[in-house]
Amino acid sequence: EYTCQVGDATDSDTGLPCSDGYYGTTYEYEGGTWWAVGTYCMARAQCETSEGTPLDEDTTLPCVPTITSEGIVLVCQPSAEIETWNVRAEVNTSCPINEVMRAPYPRALVNVTTTFILSPALYNPVDGTGFASDPQSPANLGSFVDAQGNPTEHGYEVGIWKDFRLLMRSHRFNGGEDWFGQTVPQPQWHFDDRSWNANASQDQQGPRATYIYQTSSAGLSTLSGRAFDMVNKRPADSYNLPAYGVTLRSYCGHDWKVTVKVAQRVWQPSGACYATELYPDGTTLEPEGTSNEGCEPGYVSPGQWSYGWQEYATEWTGIDLRQTGRATAYDSRTRTRSGGFFKDVSYWDTPSGDPDEASGIWVPVLEVQSVLRSACVASGECPPPKVEPTAVTP
């Protein structure tokens, strides 16, 4: 509700125009914005003592982000004397890259369990600064500030603002969380293997998975496995070993928030509060050079206003991606990079040399026992022979 505005208006209850040209507007908050639902006339004396600011200004934003098929965008419409129709801010984000640590590392062993662990759920980034729009301000901001860049009285009256920013972040789920009424799936793993070794463990769920390779990766056409530096006894910086592939799909949710600087004024009293006239509607007569700020109803103090900018930020709010045309409220991620520990040192597999580039999960597997086998076993064309149980004569 605005306690005072100047101009032509009609009282919503009586249908009559406001004779003095002063009126207030009643607003209701719905769907993320304020909507004018009615006006009421005010007396000139009442209007002269009014601050003309929203009573509930902490929940009022100069622009309201909107979720569209293009993502979450900021589009401000003209309001009061503030030209905002040219303001448009947009940011995009995606789920955090899957980071998987595996052991043994850097090479797995035949018939030995290999463990894959997806890093704990995280925000990307937690404060959203990595996914933020440029600061947006009204086109005619200069009309409402002084030479020092502080709001003028008129700027304060119309609610001038600047540096509106839209921020986003993403949070990876572990699975099972409720996101806008939908249960988020667990991370989905798929392990490539020889065609003859199809088995139930090739597809697993959860932030942790294990797999046992029965045949080495020798002979595979994918040469993306990390080699080992035999001289320096450490994982090499080359990726030329045949390797099995592992794919992973995880799920995340996106959040948005807003930061903005809003005009504010602070009353600086130069004397004690003294009694003045109290109107029936609860407002106080404030003679020129005085304010009721910091005084009891019916009292004012002499002084002056100082003007500046107040930082304001909303809370983080989740985004239902179904409003953008998606089938689910959450998002998914398949881009993955893997690594492991060797002698208490962590390594990330990055064939390109860029530590931020996801390279997938490629597992070179070694045969450690010396066993004579047919050539088709080494090539992957047939399974290794099985040992048949024999009867033991007591």
mmCIF file of C-alpha atoms in Angstrom:
data_model
loop_
_atom_site.group_PDB
_atom_site.id
_atom_site.type_symbol
_atom_site.label_atom_id
_atom_site.label_comp_id
_atom_site.label_asym_id
_atom_site.label_seq_id
_atom_site.Cartn_x
_atom_site.Cartn_y
_atom_site.Cartn_z
ATOM 1 C CA GLU A 1 0.000 0.000 0.000
ATOM 2 C CA TYR A 2 1.334 3.449 -0.992
ATOM 3 C CA THR A 3 0.318 6.115 1.495
ATOM 4 C CA CYS A 4 0.500 9.049 -0.918
ATOM 5 C CA GLN A 5 0.581 9.754 -4.636
ATOM 6 C CA VAL A 6 -0.221 12.875 -6.637
ATOM 7 C CA GLY A 7 -2.398 12.926 -9.762
ATOM 8 C CA ASP A 8 -5.846 12.171 -11.102
ATOM 9 C CA ALA A 9 -7.471 9.181 -9.417
ATOM 10 C CA THR A 10 -10.858 7.807 -8.400
ATOM 11 C CA ASP A 11 -11.816 6.425 -5.007
ATOM 12 C CA SER A 12 -12.537 2.712 -5.544
ATOM 13 C CA ASP A 13 -15.241 2.657 -2.855
ATOM 14 C CA THR A 14 -17.215 5.764 -3.849
ATOM 15 C CA GLY A 15 -16.384 5.967 -7.556
ATOM 16 C CA LEU A 16 -15.742 9.701 -7.165
ATOM 17 C CA PRO A 17 -12.585 11.492 -8.303
ATOM 18 C CA CYS A 18 -10.154 12.652 -5.617
ATOM 19 C CA SER A 19 -10.864 16.384 -5.315
ATOM 20 C CA ASP A 20 -7.493 17.359 -3.817
ATOM 21 C CA GLY A 21 -5.505 15.299 -6.315
ATOM 22 C CA TYR A 22 -3.898 13.171 -3.616
ATOM 23 C CA TYR A 23 -4.530 9.454 -3.299
ATOM 24 C CA GLY A 24 -3.171 6.145 -2.036
ATOM 25 C CA THR A 25 -3.073 2.793 -3.844
ATOM 26 C CA THR A 26 -3.855 -0.624 -2.376
ATOM 27 C CA TYR A 27 -1.719 -3.506 -3.670
ATOM 28 C CA GLU A 28 -1.896 -7.296 -3.355
ATOM 29 C CA TYR A 29 1.072 -9.625 -3.796
ATOM 30 C CA GLU A 30 0.362 -12.564 -6.111
ATOM 31 C CA GLY A 31 2.401 -14.672 -8.513
ATOM 32 C CA GLY A 32 5.697 -13.041 -7.558
ATOM 33 C CA THR A 33 4.626 -9.443 -8.124
ATOM 34 C CA TRP A 34 2.483 -6.629 -6.683
ATOM 35 C CA TRP A 35 -0.845 -5.806 -8.373
ATOM 36 C CA ALA A 36 -2.805 -2.566 -7.878
ATOM 37 C CA VAL A 37 -6.337 -3.491 -6.733
ATOM 38 C CA GLY A 38 -7.783 -0.136 -5.664
ATOM 39 C CA THR A 39 -7.281 3.533 -4.767
ATOM 40 C CA TYR A 40 -8.492 5.810 -1.962
ATOM 41 C CA CYS A 41 -8.496 9.596 -1.709
ATOM 42 C CA MET A 42 -6.343 11.476 0.805
ATOM 43 C CA ALA A 43 -6.386 14.992 2.244
ATOM 44 C CA ARG A 44 -3.606 17.395 1.252
ATOM 45 C CA ALA A 45 -2.342 17.642 4.850
ATOM 46 C CA GLN A 46 -2.132 13.881 5.137
ATOM 47 C CA CYS A 47 -0.250 13.594 1.869
ATOM 48 C CA GLU A 48 2.291 16.254 2.850
ATOM 49 C CA THR A 49 3.252 14.200 5.904
ATOM 50 C CA SER A 50 3.416 10.879 4.067
ATOM 51 C CA GLU A 51 6.697 9.247 3.087
ATOM 52 C CA GLY A 52 5.161 7.784 -0.076
ATOM 53 C CA THR A 53 6.909 4.401 0.228
ATOM 54 C CA PRO A 54 5.532 0.855 0.316
ATOM 55 C CA LEU A 55 4.607 -0.271 3.824
ATOM 56 C CA ASP A 56 5.856 -3.743 2.963
ATOM 57 C CA GLU A 57 8.862 -2.749 0.882
ATOM 58 C CA ASP A 58 11.055 -5.648 2.033
ATOM 59 C CA THR A 59 9.030 -8.009 -0.169
ATOM 60 C CA THR A 60 8.836 -5.671 -3.166
ATOM 61 C CA LEU A 61 11.246 -6.041 -6.064
ATOM 62 C CA PRO A 62 11.727 -3.452 -8.817
ATOM 63 C CA CYS A 63 11.711 -6.348 -11.309
ATOM 64 C CA VAL A 64 10.445 -9.898 -10.892
ATOM 65 C CA PRO A 65 12.295 -12.805 -12.570
ATOM 66 C CA THR A 66 10.077 -14.962 -14.761
ATOM 67 C CA ILE A 67 10.512 -18.585 -15.777
ATOM 68 C CA THR A 68 10.008 -19.054 -19.526
ATOM 69 C CA SER A 69 10.743 -21.653 -22.189
ATOM 70 C CA GLU A 70 14.061 -19.816 -22.730
ATOM 71 C CA GLY A 71 15.022 -20.237 -19.081
ATOM 72 C CA ILE A 72 14.733 -17.769 -16.209
ATOM 73 C CA VAL A 73 14.738 -14.191 -17.456
ATOM 74 C CA LEU A 74 14.280 -10.689 -16.067
ATOM 75 C CA VAL A 75 11.969 -8.333 -17.932
ATOM 76 C CA CYS A 76 10.969 -5.054 -16.217
ATOM 77 C CA GLN A 77 7.977 -3.071 -17.431
ATOM 78 C CA PRO A 78 7.544 0.749 -17.117
ATOM 79 C CA SER A 79 6.730 1.763 -13.551
ATOM 80 C CA ALA A 80 6.092 5.272 -12.171
ATOM 81 C CA GLU A 81 8.786 7.527 -13.652
ATOM 82 C CA ILE A 82 11.412 4.780 -13.875
ATOM 83 C CA GLU A 83 12.201 3.701 -17.430
ATOM 84 C CA THR A 84 12.811 -0.034 -17.170
ATOM 85 C CA TRP A 85 11.443 -1.527 -20.362
ATOM 86 C CA ASN A 86 14.947 -1.745 -21.821
ATOM 87 C CA VAL A 87 16.191 -3.869 -18.922
ATOM 88 C CA ARG A 88 16.645 -7.554 -19.673
ATOM 89 C CA ALA A 89 18.889 -9.924 -17.763
ATOM 90 C CA GLU A 90 19.353 -13.605 -18.464
ATOM 91 C CA VAL A 91 21.683 -16.289 -17.126
ATOM 92 C CA ASN A 92 21.982 -20.004 -17.766
ATOM 93 C CA THR A 93 23.480 -22.744 -15.684
ATOM 94 C CA SER A 94 23.761 -26.514 -15.684
ATOM 95 C CA CYS A 95 24.287 -29.347 -13.243
ATOM 96 C CA PRO A 96 27.744 -29.674 -11.678
ATOM 97 C CA ILE A 97 30.162 -31.906 -13.623
ATOM 98 C CA ASN A 98 30.144 -35.437 -12.242
ATOM 99 C CA GLU A 99 33.428 -36.071 -10.442
ATOM 100 C CA VAL A 100 34.150 -39.764 -9.866
ATOM 101 C CA MET A 101 37.021 -41.226 -7.869
ATOM 102 C CA ARG A 102 37.866 -44.851 -8.534
ATOM 103 C CA ALA A 103 40.090 -47.493 -6.940
ATOM 104 C CA PRO A 104 42.337 -49.199 -7.755
ATOM 105 C CA TYR A 105 43.866 -46.345 -9.752
ATOM 106 C CA PRO A 106 45.071 -45.619 -12.388
ATOM 107 C CA ARG A 107 44.521 -49.171 -13.721
ATOM 108 C CA ALA A 108 41.987 -51.764 -12.643
ATOM 109 C CA LEU A 109 42.740 -55.475 -12.267
ATOM 110 C CA VAL A 110 40.980 -58.509 -13.659
ATOM 111 C CA ASN A 111 38.774 -60.312 -11.126
ATOM 112 C CA VAL A 112 39.364 -57.566 -8.544
ATOM 113 C CA THR A 113 36.514 -55.247 -7.500
ATOM 114 C CA THR A 114 36.832 -51.699 -8.862
ATOM 115 C CA THR A 115 35.010 -49.046 -6.808
ATOM 116 C CA PHE A 116 33.512 -45.852 -8.298
ATOM 117 C CA ILE A 117 32.421 -43.014 -5.987
ATOM 118 C CA LEU A 118 30.563 -39.891 -7.138
ATOM 119 C CA SER A 119 31.583 -36.798 -5.159
ATOM 120 C CA PRO A 120 29.082 -35.637 -2.521
ATOM 121 C CA ALA A 121 26.210 -33.360 -3.550
ATOM 122 C CA LEU A 122 27.344 -29.771 -4.008
ATOM 123 C CA TYR A 123 26.328 -26.342 -5.218
ATOM 124 C CA ASN A 124 27.899 -25.012 -8.374
ATOM 125 C CA PRO A 125 28.823 -22.483 -7.059
ATOM 126 C CA VAL A 126 27.302 -22.071 -3.598
ATOM 127 C CA ASP A 127 26.932 -18.272 -3.848
ATOM 128 C CA GLY A 128 25.819 -18.267 -7.470
ATOM 129 C CA THR A 129 28.419 -15.688 -8.543
ATOM 130 C CA GLY A 130 29.597 -17.914 -11.346
ATOM 131 C CA PHE A 131 26.187 -17.644 -13.013
ATOM 132 C CA ALA A 132 25.046 -14.047 -12.701
ATOM 133 C CA SER A 133 23.661 -11.455 -15.059
ATOM 134 C CA ASP A 134 25.374 -8.112 -15.522
ATOM 135 C CA PRO A 135 24.080 -5.387 -13.147
ATOM 136 C CA GLN A 136 20.931 -3.831 -14.615
ATOM 137 C CA SER A 137 19.697 -0.275 -13.879
ATOM 138 C CA PRO A 138 16.848 1.960 -15.104
ATOM 139 C CA ALA A 139 17.560 3.855 -18.310
ATOM 140 C CA ASN A 140 16.937 7.228 -16.636
ATOM 141 C CA LEU A 141 18.699 6.547 -13.352
ATOM 142 C CA GLY A 142 20.562 9.865 -13.611
ATOM 143 C CA SER A 143 17.271 11.762 -13.309
ATOM 144 C CA PHE A 144 16.858 10.566 -9.728
ATOM 145 C CA VAL A 145 20.355 10.897 -8.227
ATOM 146 C CA ASP A 146 22.525 13.818 -7.176
ATOM 147 C CA ALA A 147 26.057 14.719 -8.255
ATOM 148 C CA GLN A 148 27.488 12.199 -5.794
ATOM 149 C CA GLY A 149 25.312 9.380 -7.190
ATOM 150 C CA ASN A 150 23.017 9.220 -4.160
ATOM 151 C CA PRO A 151 19.223 9.185 -4.557
ATOM 152 C CA THR A 152 17.410 12.518 -4.385
ATOM 153 C CA GLU A 153 14.180 12.969 -2.435
ATOM 154 C CA HIS A 154 12.251 12.542 -5.646
ATOM 155 C CA GLY A 155 14.237 9.428 -6.470
ATOM 156 C CA TYR A 156 13.406 8.019 -3.076
ATOM 157 C CA GLU A 157 9.715 8.825 -3.527
ATOM 158 C CA VAL A 158 9.430 6.879 -6.765
ATOM 159 C CA GLY A 159 11.491 3.993 -5.376
ATOM 160 C CA ILE A 160 14.524 4.291 -7.613
ATOM 161 C CA TRP A 161 16.923 1.333 -7.710
ATOM 162 C CA LYS A 162 20.092 0.189 -9.491
ATOM 163 C CA ASP A 163 22.412 -2.785 -10.033
ATOM 164 C CA PHE A 164 19.672 -5.386 -10.247
ATOM 165 C CA ARG A 165 21.329 -8.812 -10.704
ATOM 166 C CA LEU A 166 19.895 -12.242 -11.299
ATOM 167 C CA LEU A 167 21.970 -15.116 -9.880
ATOM 168 C CA MET A 168 21.676 -18.860 -10.339
ATOM 169 C CA ARG A 169 23.226 -21.984 -8.887
ATOM 170 C CA SER A 170 22.775 -25.747 -9.178
ATOM 171 C CA HIS A 171 22.692 -28.500 -6.598
ATOM 172 C CA ARG A 172 23.380 -32.150 -7.377
ATOM 173 C CA PHE A 173 21.027 -34.659 -5.777
ATOM 174 C CA ASN A 174 21.993 -38.017 -4.285
ATOM 175 C CA GLY A 175 18.614 -39.441 -5.292
ATOM 176 C CA GLY A 176 15.335 -39.762 -3.433
ATOM 177 C CA GLU A 177 14.899 -36.023 -2.759
ATOM 178 C CA ASP A 178 11.529 -34.375 -3.381
ATOM 179 C CA TRP A 179 11.730 -31.553 -5.928
ATOM 180 C CA PHE A 180 8.428 -29.796 -6.605
ATOM 181 C CA GLY A 181 6.473 -32.973 -5.901
ATOM 182 C CA GLN A 182 8.719 -35.261 -7.978
ATOM 183 C CA THR A 183 11.093 -37.839 -6.522
ATOM 184 C CA VAL A 184 14.567 -37.397 -7.978
ATOM 185 C CA PRO A 185 16.168 -40.611 -9.345
ATOM 186 C CA GLN A 186 19.482 -41.881 -8.047
ATOM 187 C CA PRO A 187 22.605 -41.491 -10.205
ATOM 188 C CA GLN A 188 22.583 -44.040 -13.054
ATOM 189 C CA TRP A 189 25.744 -46.018 -13.983
ATOM 190 C CA HIS A 190 26.401 -48.145 -17.072
ATOM 191 C CA PHE A 191 29.563 -50.242 -17.492
ATOM 192 C CA ASP A 192 30.771 -51.313 -20.930
ATOM 193 C CA ASP A 193 32.161 -54.837 -21.179
ATOM 194 C CA ARG A 194 32.837 -57.638 -23.654
ATOM 195 C CA SER A 195 29.710 -58.661 -25.530
ATOM 196 C CA TRP A 196 29.799 -62.169 -24.077
ATOM 197 C CA ASN A 197 29.954 -60.810 -20.524
ATOM 198 C CA ALA A 198 26.590 -59.035 -20.346
ATOM 199 C CA ASN A 199 25.454 -59.175 -16.726
ATOM 200 C CA ALA A 200 23.114 -57.522 -14.252
ATOM 201 C CA SER A 201 25.853 -55.408 -12.655
ATOM 202 C CA GLN A 202 26.440 -53.420 -15.849
ATOM 203 C CA ASP A 203 23.618 -51.055 -14.813
ATOM 204 C CA GLN A 204 23.654 -49.738 -11.241
ATOM 205 C CA GLN A 205 22.133 -46.880 -9.213
ATOM 206 C CA GLY A 206 23.349 -44.639 -6.411
ATOM 207 C CA PRO A 207 26.342 -42.372 -5.687
ATOM 208 C CA ARG A 208 28.614 -45.445 -5.362
ATOM 209 C CA ALA A 209 29.082 -48.413 -7.692
ATOM 210 C CA THR A 210 31.393 -51.430 -7.980
ATOM 211 C CA TYR A 211 32.285 -53.582 -10.949
ATOM 212 C CA ILE A 212 34.450 -56.667 -11.597
ATOM 213 C CA TYR A 213 36.110 -56.945 -15.012
ATOM 214 C CA GLN A 214 36.800 -60.549 -16.068
ATOM 215 C CA THR A 215 38.988 -59.693 -19.041
ATOM 216 C CA SER A 216 41.671 -57.071 -19.552
ATOM 217 C CA SER A 217 41.023 -54.095 -21.800
ATOM 218 C CA ALA A 218 43.768 -55.206 -24.200
ATOM 219 C CA GLY A 219 42.638 -55.060 -27.801
ATOM 220 C CA LEU A 220 39.871 -52.501 -27.270
ATOM 221 C CA SER A 221 39.759 -49.737 -29.865
ATOM 222 C CA THR A 222 39.241 -46.907 -27.354
ATOM 223 C CA LEU A 223 42.702 -45.625 -26.408
ATOM 224 C CA SER A 224 41.742 -43.234 -23.597
ATOM 225 C CA GLY A 225 43.084 -45.060 -20.543
ATOM 226 C CA ARG A 226 45.673 -43.311 -18.401
ATOM 227 C CA ALA A 227 49.139 -44.798 -18.729
ATOM 228 C CA PHE A 228 51.677 -45.260 -15.936
ATOM 229 C CA ASP A 229 55.085 -43.587 -15.790
ATOM 230 C CA MET A 230 57.359 -46.540 -14.988
ATOM 231 C CA VAL A 231 60.396 -44.273 -14.519
ATOM 232 C CA ASN A 232 58.908 -41.818 -12.035
ATOM 233 C CA LYS A 233 56.503 -44.381 -10.547
ATOM 234 C CA ARG A 234 53.384 -42.254 -10.891
ATOM 235 C CA PRO A 235 50.329 -41.905 -13.197
ATOM 236 C CA ALA A 236 51.540 -40.631 -16.542
ATOM 237 C CA ASP A 237 50.282 -37.552 -18.394
ATOM 238 C CA SER A 238 49.546 -39.667 -21.465
ATOM 239 C CA TYR A 239 46.303 -41.482 -22.287
ATOM 240 C CA ASN A 240 47.054 -44.255 -24.744
ATOM 241 C CA LEU A 241 45.888 -47.470 -23.085
ATOM 242 C CA PRO A 242 42.866 -49.458 -24.296
ATOM 243 C CA ALA A 243 40.074 -48.854 -21.791
ATOM 244 C CA TYR A 244 36.522 -49.804 -20.918
ATOM 245 C CA GLY A 245 34.042 -46.923 -20.830
ATOM 246 C CA VAL A 246 31.705 -46.059 -17.967
ATOM 247 C CA THR A 247 28.810 -43.636 -18.354
ATOM 248 C CA LEU A 248 27.054 -41.808 -15.532
ATOM 249 C CA ARG A 249 23.900 -39.704 -15.380
ATOM 250 C CA SER A 250 23.217 -37.646 -12.267
ATOM 251 C CA TYR A 251 20.416 -35.192 -11.449
ATOM 252 C CA CYS A 252 20.304 -31.690 -10.012
ATOM 253 C CA GLY A 253 18.035 -28.783 -9.200
ATOM 254 C CA HIS A 254 18.500 -25.107 -10.092
ATOM 255 C CA ASP A 255 17.946 -22.115 -7.758
ATOM 256 C CA TRP A 256 17.699 -18.371 -8.398
ATOM 257 C CA LYS A 257 17.968 -15.257 -6.282
ATOM 258 C CA VAL A 258 18.106 -11.496 -6.839
ATOM 259 C CA THR A 259 20.343 -8.745 -5.477
ATOM 260 C CA VAL A 260 19.575 -5.055 -5.930
ATOM 261 C CA LYS A 261 20.387 -1.636 -4.469
ATOM 262 C CA VAL A 262 17.298 0.335 -3.460
ATOM 263 C CA ALA A 263 17.105 4.023 -2.532
ATOM 264 C CA GLN A 264 16.894 4.589 1.191
ATOM 265 C CA ARG A 265 16.842 7.592 3.472
ATOM 266 C CA VAL A 266 17.798 7.911 7.126
ATOM 267 C CA TRP A 267 16.420 10.585 9.442
ATOM 268 C CA GLN A 268 19.113 12.468 11.306
ATOM 269 C CA PRO A 269 17.434 14.281 14.208
ATOM 270 C CA SER A 270 18.894 17.530 15.476
ATOM 271 C CA GLY A 271 16.692 17.743 18.556
ATOM 272 C CA ALA A 272 14.349 15.853 20.872
ATOM 273 C CA CYS A 273 10.836 14.635 19.926
ATOM 274 C CA TYR A 274 7.981 17.019 20.719
ATOM 275 C CA ALA A 275 4.188 16.736 20.530
ATOM 276 C CA THR A 276 2.267 17.578 17.352
ATOM 277 C CA GLU A 277 -1.108 16.691 15.831
ATOM 278 C CA LEU A 278 -2.097 13.015 15.487
ATOM 279 C CA TYR A 279 -4.619 12.250 12.715
ATOM 280 C CA PRO A 280 -7.468 9.756 13.282
ATOM 281 C CA ASP A 281 -5.945 7.359 10.734
ATOM 282 C CA GLY A 282 -2.808 7.099 12.870
ATOM 283 C CA THR A 283 -0.550 9.380 10.833
ATOM 284 C CA THR A 284 1.220 12.328 12.442
ATOM 285 C CA LEU A 285 1.344 15.941 11.300
ATOM 286 C CA GLU A 286 4.981 16.577 10.365
ATOM 287 C CA PRO A 287 5.782 20.286 9.918
ATOM 288 C CA GLU A 288 8.526 21.156 7.452
ATOM 289 C CA GLY A 289 11.961 20.154 8.744
ATOM 290 C CA THR A 290 10.551 17.515 11.119
ATOM 291 C CA SER A 291 9.745 13.806 11.025
ATOM 292 C CA ASN A 292 7.943 11.249 13.146
ATOM 293 C CA GLU A 293 10.839 8.855 12.490
ATOM 294 C CA GLY A 294 12.070 7.469 15.815
ATOM 295 C CA CYS A 295 9.278 9.230 17.777
ATOM 296 C CA GLU A 296 5.998 8.040 19.300
ATOM 297 C CA PRO A 297 2.758 8.631 17.318
ATOM 298 C CA GLY A 298 1.808 12.282 17.656
ATOM 299 C CA TYR A 299 5.427 13.383 18.124
ATOM 300 C CA VAL A 300 8.095 14.642 15.714
ATOM 301 C CA SER A 301 11.702 15.735 15.919
ATOM 302 C CA PRO A 302 13.627 18.387 13.956
ATOM 303 C CA GLY A 303 16.389 17.242 11.621
ATOM 304 C CA GLN A 304 17.057 16.244 8.034
ATOM 305 C CA TRP A 305 17.125 13.209 5.739
ATOM 306 C CA SER A 306 20.297 11.646 4.348
ATOM 307 C CA TYR A 307 20.037 9.525 1.211
ATOM 308 C CA GLY A 308 21.921 6.434 0.050
ATOM 309 C CA TRP A 309 21.606 2.894 -1.306
ATOM 310 C CA GLN A 310 20.554 -0.183 0.619
ATOM 311 C CA GLU A 311 21.685 -3.659 -0.478
ATOM 312 C CA TYR A 312 18.800 -6.069 -0.765
ATOM 313 C CA ALA A 313 18.775 -9.791 -1.620
ATOM 314 C CA THR A 314 16.049 -12.379 -1.854
ATOM 315 C CA GLU A 315 16.361 -15.917 -0.528
ATOM 316 C CA TRP A 316 17.355 -18.705 -2.902
ATOM 317 C CA THR A 317 14.284 -20.081 -4.675
ATOM 318 C CA GLY A 318 14.084 -23.412 -6.500
ATOM 319 C CA ILE A 319 13.117 -23.603 -10.183
ATOM 320 C CA ASP A 320 10.527 -26.041 -11.494
ATOM 321 C CA LEU A 321 11.893 -26.842 -14.959
ATOM 322 C CA ARG A 322 8.468 -28.012 -16.103
ATOM 323 C CA GLN A 323 7.652 -24.313 -16.408
ATOM 324 C CA THR A 324 10.312 -24.100 -19.121
ATOM 325 C CA GLY A 325 8.814 -26.927 -21.130
ATOM 326 C CA ARG A 326 10.857 -29.758 -19.597
ATOM 327 C CA ALA A 327 9.255 -33.083 -18.702
ATOM 328 C CA THR A 328 10.713 -33.052 -15.171
ATOM 329 C CA ALA A 329 11.157 -30.437 -12.458
ATOM 330 C CA TYR A 330 14.841 -31.377 -12.112
ATOM 331 C CA ASP A 331 17.751 -31.406 -14.563
ATOM 332 C CA SER A 332 20.275 -34.121 -15.497
ATOM 333 C CA ARG A 333 23.999 -34.292 -16.207
ATOM 334 C CA THR A 334 26.113 -36.814 -18.113
ATOM 335 C CA ARG A 335 29.349 -34.855 -18.434
ATOM 336 C CA THR A 336 31.840 -36.635 -16.184
ATOM 337 C CA ARG A 337 35.514 -36.650 -15.292
ATOM 338 C CA SER A 338 37.228 -39.289 -13.208
ATOM 339 C CA GLY A 339 40.314 -39.632 -11.122
ATOM 340 C CA GLY A 340 41.805 -41.382 -8.133
ATOM 341 C CA PHE A 341 44.479 -41.450 -5.455
ATOM 342 C CA PHE A 342 47.997 -42.780 -5.923
ATOM 343 C CA LYS A 343 50.309 -42.675 -2.905
ATOM 344 C CA ASP A 344 47.970 -40.170 -1.187
ATOM 345 C CA VAL A 345 48.063 -37.786 -4.150
ATOM 346 C CA SER A 346 44.846 -37.124 -6.103
ATOM 347 C CA TYR A 347 44.825 -37.111 -9.919
ATOM 348 C CA TRP A 348 42.141 -36.126 -12.431
ATOM 349 C CA ASP A 349 42.101 -37.736 -15.853
ATOM 350 C CA THR A 350 42.199 -34.881 -18.390
ATOM 351 C CA PRO A 351 43.564 -35.977 -21.776
ATOM 352 C CA SER A 352 43.264 -32.415 -23.122
ATOM 353 C CA GLY A 353 45.358 -31.020 -20.285
ATOM 354 C CA ASP A 354 42.524 -28.734 -19.189
ATOM 355 C CA PRO A 355 41.602 -29.650 -15.574
ATOM 356 C CA ASP A 356 38.103 -28.201 -16.042
ATOM 357 C CA GLU A 357 37.334 -30.296 -19.121
ATOM 358 C CA ALA A 358 35.372 -33.468 -18.509
ATOM 359 C CA SER A 359 36.881 -36.477 -20.262
ATOM 360 C CA GLY A 360 34.538 -39.256 -19.158
ATOM 361 C CA ILE A 361 35.410 -42.425 -17.269
ATOM 362 C CA TRP A 362 37.887 -44.712 -19.047
ATOM 363 C CA VAL A 363 39.215 -47.730 -17.185
ATOM 364 C CA PRO A 364 42.323 -49.597 -18.396
ATOM 365 C CA VAL A 365 42.229 -53.130 -16.969
ATOM 366 C CA LEU A 366 45.292 -55.373 -16.532
ATOM 367 C CA GLU A 367 45.571 -59.146 -16.449
ATOM 368 C CA VAL A 368 47.855 -59.900 -13.509
ATOM 369 C CA GLN A 369 48.086 -63.679 -13.545
ATOM 370 C CA SER A 370 50.138 -65.669 -16.039
ATOM 371 C CA VAL A 371 47.737 -68.086 -17.683
ATOM 372 C CA LEU A 372 47.946 -69.639 -21.140
ATOM 373 C CA ARG A 373 44.731 -68.938 -22.992
ATOM 374 C CA SER A 374 43.404 -69.049 -26.491
ATOM 375 C CA ALA A 375 43.930 -66.025 -28.722
ATOM 376 C CA CYS A 376 40.167 -65.469 -28.924
ATOM 377 C CA VAL A 377 40.078 -64.741 -25.162
ATOM 378 C CA ALA A 378 42.633 -61.958 -25.491
ATOM 379 C CA SER A 379 40.777 -60.482 -28.442
ATOM 380 C CA GLY A 380 37.467 -60.615 -26.612
ATOM 381 C CA GLU A 381 35.866 -62.949 -29.114
ATOM 382 C CA CYS A 382 35.253 -65.705 -26.564
ATOM 383 C CA PRO A 383 35.039 -66.037 -22.770
ATOM 384 C CA PRO A 384 37.850 -67.528 -20.702
ATOM 385 C CA PRO A 385 37.497 -71.239 -19.886
ATOM 386 C CA LYS A 386 35.719 -72.173 -16.705
ATOM 387 C CA VAL A 387 37.141 -74.609 -14.190
ATOM 388 C CA GLU A 388 34.838 -77.588 -13.899
ATOM 389 C CA PRO A 389 34.457 -79.027 -10.392
ATOM 390 C CA THR A 390 35.954 -82.477 -9.942
ATOM 391 C CA ALA A 391 34.893 -85.168 -7.536
ATOM 392 C CA VAL A 392 37.259 -85.837 -4.676
ATOM 393 C CA THR A 393 37.666 -89.443 -3.543
ATOM 394 C CA PRO A 394 38.102 -89.670 0.196
#
